[in-house]
Short mmCIF file of C-alpha atoms and ligand atoms in Angstrom, two decimals:
data_model
loop_
_atom_site.label_atom_id
_atom_site.label_comp_id
_atom_site.label_asym_id
_atom_site.label_seq_id
_atom_site.Cartn_x
_atom_site.Cartn_y
_atom_site.Cartn_z
CA UNK A 1 -6.28 5.16 -1.18
CA UNK A 2 -6.02 8.46 -3.13
CA UNK A 3 -2.41 8.64 -2.17
CA UNK A 4 -1.31 6.19 -4.80
CA UNK A 5 -2.57 8.66 -7.44
CA UNK A 6 -0.69 11.72 -6.13
CA UNK A 7 2.06 13.17 -8.29
CA UNK A 8 4.93 14.69 -6.51
CA UNK A 9 4.83 17.78 -8.77
CA UNK A 10 2.56 18.99 -11.49
CA UNK A 11 3.97 21.19 -14.38
CA UNK A 12 2.73 22.20 -17.77
CA UNK A 13 5.16 20.48 -19.94
CA UNK A 14 8.28 18.23 -19.79
CA UNK A 15 10.32 21.22 -21.16
CA UNK A 16 9.53 23.11 -17.98
CA UNK A 17 11.94 20.87 -16.16
CA UNK A 18 15.16 22.70 -16.15
CA UNK A 19 18.21 20.35 -16.52
CA UNK A 20 20.37 22.61 -14.22
CA UNK A 21 17.70 22.30 -11.50
CA UNK A 22 17.46 18.58 -12.01
CA UNK A 23 21.20 18.26 -11.50
CA UNK A 24 21.11 20.34 -8.40
CA UNK A 25 18.52 17.95 -6.98
CA UNK A 26 20.81 15.04 -7.64
CA UNK A 27 18.69 13.46 -10.37
CA UNK A 28 20.66 11.42 -12.72
CA UNK A 29 17.93 10.29 -15.12
CA UNK A 30 14.49 11.40 -16.20
CA UNK A 31 12.15 8.63 -17.08
CA UNK A 32 9.40 9.74 -19.35
CA UNK A 33 6.09 8.51 -20.93
CA UNK A 34 6.09 8.78 -24.74
CA UNK A 35 2.66 9.71 -26.10
CA UNK A 36 1.52 13.27 -25.25
CA UNK A 37 4.45 13.80 -22.92
CA UNK A 38 7.49 13.83 -25.16
CA UNK A 39 5.70 13.97 -28.50
CA UNK A 40 2.05 14.34 -29.52
CA UNK A 41 0.42 10.90 -29.74
CA UNK A 42 -0.53 11.58 -33.33
CA UNK A 43 2.66 13.28 -34.44
CA UNK A 44 5.94 11.33 -34.02
CA UNK A 45 8.35 14.19 -35.07
CA UNK A 46 10.19 15.93 -32.28
CA UNK A 47 9.79 19.72 -32.16
CA UNK A 48 12.88 22.06 -32.22
CA UNK A 49 11.83 22.75 -28.46
CA UNK A 50 12.15 19.09 -27.60
CA UNK A 51 15.56 18.87 -29.36
CA UNK A 52 16.81 21.92 -27.47
CA UNK A 53 15.69 20.44 -24.17
CA UNK A 54 17.25 17.12 -24.99
CA UNK A 55 20.60 18.68 -25.92
CA UNK A 56 20.41 20.68 -22.52
CA UNK A 57 19.85 17.48 -20.59
CA UNK A 58 22.72 15.87 -22.32
CA UNK A 59 24.96 18.76 -21.44
CA UNK A 60 24.24 17.99 -17.71
CA UNK A 61 24.79 14.34 -18.18
CA UNK A 62 21.16 13.54 -17.31
CA UNK A 63 19.92 10.38 -19.07
CA UNK A 64 16.47 10.23 -20.66
CA UNK A 65 14.64 7.00 -20.94
CA UNK A 66 11.16 6.63 -22.48
CA UNK A 67 9.03 4.16 -20.65
CA UNK A 68 6.01 3.16 -22.77
CA UNK A 69 3.26 0.69 -22.57
CA UNK A 70 3.32 0.51 -26.37
CA UNK A 71 5.00 -2.40 -28.16
CA UNK A 72 8.61 -2.50 -29.10
CA UNK A 73 8.20 -1.72 -32.88
CA UNK A 74 5.83 1.29 -32.26
CA UNK A 75 8.09 2.88 -29.62
CA UNK A 76 11.25 2.14 -31.66
CA UNK A 77 9.78 3.95 -34.79
CA UNK A 78 8.57 6.86 -32.60
CA UNK A 79 11.90 7.59 -30.92
CA UNK A 80 14.26 6.53 -33.85
CA UNK A 81 14.94 10.14 -35.20
CA UNK A 82 15.56 11.41 -31.63
CA UNK A 83 17.82 8.52 -30.74
CA UNK A 84 16.16 8.03 -27.26
CA UNK A 85 16.68 5.07 -25.08
CA UNK A 86 13.47 3.23 -24.23
CA UNK A 87 11.61 0.45 -22.43
CA UNK A 88 8.57 -0.84 -24.16
CA UNK A 89 5.66 -2.88 -22.89
CA UNK A 90 6.16 -1.30 -19.45
CA UNK A 91 2.69 -2.42 -18.17
CA UNK A 92 2.08 0.86 -16.28
CA UNK A 93 0.61 1.21 -13.72
CA UNK A 94 2.64 -1.79 -12.85
CA UNK A 95 6.12 -0.76 -11.63
CA UNK A 96 7.79 -3.34 -13.82
CA UNK A 97 8.94 -0.95 -16.65
CA UNK A 98 10.34 1.59 -14.21
CA UNK A 99 12.16 -1.17 -12.24
CA UNK A 100 13.56 -2.67 -15.52
CA UNK A 101 15.03 0.79 -16.38
CA UNK A 102 16.36 1.28 -12.88
CA UNK A 103 18.18 -2.08 -13.21
CA UNK A 104 19.35 -1.62 -16.71
CA UNK A 105 21.12 1.65 -15.94
CA UNK A 106 22.08 0.80 -12.24
CA UNK A 107 20.04 3.64 -10.88
CA UNK A 108 18.35 3.94 -7.40
CA UNK A 109 14.77 5.21 -6.91
CA UNK A 110 16.01 8.44 -5.51
CA UNK A 111 18.17 9.06 -8.61
CA UNK A 112 15.18 9.52 -10.98
CA UNK A 113 11.86 11.12 -11.68
CA UNK A 114 9.17 9.89 -13.85
CA UNK A 115 7.25 12.23 -16.09
CA UNK A 116 3.92 11.59 -17.74
CA UNK A 117 0.58 13.00 -18.78
CA UNK A 118 -1.60 10.28 -17.21
CA UNK A 119 -2.55 9.72 -13.46
CA UNK A 120 -3.75 6.22 -14.11
CA UNK A 121 -0.65 4.96 -15.84
CA UNK A 122 2.37 7.25 -15.28
CA UNK A 123 1.72 8.59 -11.77
CA UNK A 124 0.36 5.35 -10.33
CA UNK A 125 3.34 3.43 -11.77
CA UNK A 126 5.76 5.85 -10.20
CA UNK A 127 4.15 5.49 -6.75
CA UNK A 128 4.26 1.80 -7.20
CA UNK A 129 7.83 1.81 -7.99
CA UNK A 130 8.44 4.32 -5.23
CA UNK A 131 9.89 6.94 -7.61
CA UNK A 132 9.01 10.70 -7.57
CA UNK A 133 6.66 11.75 -10.29
CA UNK A 134 5.89 14.88 -12.43
CA UNK A 135 2.35 15.08 -13.95
CA UNK A 136 2.24 17.22 -17.11
CA UNK A 137 -0.56 18.42 -19.28
CA UNK A 138 -1.08 16.38 -22.43
CA UNK A 139 0.62 17.92 -25.55
CA UNK A 140 -2.51 17.71 -27.69
CA UNK A 141 -6.08 17.52 -26.42
CA UNK A 142 -7.31 14.67 -28.72
CA UNK A 143 -6.43 11.22 -27.47
CA UNK A 144 -6.60 7.70 -28.40
CA UNK A 145 -9.98 6.20 -27.48
CA UNK A 146 -8.67 4.11 -24.42
CA UNK A 147 -7.09 7.39 -23.02
CA UNK A 148 -10.39 9.31 -23.42
CA UNK A 149 -11.94 6.78 -20.98
CA UNK A 150 -9.09 7.15 -18.65
CA UNK A 151 -9.32 11.05 -18.83
CA UNK A 152 -12.89 10.87 -17.40
CA UNK A 153 -11.70 8.79 -14.38
CA UNK A 154 -8.70 11.24 -13.99
CA UNK A 155 -11.15 14.22 -13.58
CA UNK A 156 -12.73 12.44 -10.64
CA UNK A 157 -9.42 11.50 -9.25
CA UNK A 158 -8.00 14.97 -9.58
CA UNK A 159 -11.00 16.42 -7.61
CA UNK A 160 -10.35 13.96 -4.85
CA UNK A 161 -6.62 14.82 -4.93
CA UNK A 162 -7.28 18.42 -4.64
CA UNK A 163 -9.58 17.95 -1.70
CA UNK A 164 -7.11 15.85 0.11
CA UNK A 165 -3.99 17.84 -0.80
CA UNK A 166 -4.94 21.54 -1.06
CA UNK A 167 -1.33 22.46 -1.76
CA UNK A 168 -1.11 20.39 -4.94
CA UNK A 169 -1.03 22.85 -7.81
CA UNK A 170 0.26 23.41 -11.34
CA UNK A 171 3.68 25.04 -10.96
CA UNK A 172 6.03 26.78 -13.25
CA UNK A 173 8.90 24.48 -12.36
CA UNK A 174 9.50 21.66 -9.67
CA UNK A 175 10.64 22.86 -6.27
MG1 LIG B 201 0.72 9.59 -22.36
#
């Protein structure tokens, strides 16, 4: 049961994923959650750190696709300045958004990783889609109210995960 909530890796932030390393692992695209993973949920402007990382990804020809449960207009507005590709209304933890992205870009499950700050949406959706996942820490501590409720559940799930998988740890990078 707890297996469906297990992330493949856990790192502090999306910027900790080194594009050169991803390339060497054969990863062709990074799928990512929007709020609190790529940008703080209450601040839609990308940081210089994000822009540097995006440029590095592009250099290695790795595609970035935002996969968000938010509606089209909200996601479009959030990613407009960064010119990111996106899927809206992904219905995570359903695999439907991830599958739509795989189909759209002609990618196989093993070509991608999915990054997100929530076990109950991002990690669960990844496992449902049979895609490797990276759990990151939320960029800001405050959350929208729905997320606050999920966070309480996630603390309980994380305890069960640590018990079942003692090797599951926050890492500097994925390996
Ligand atoms: Mg999020």
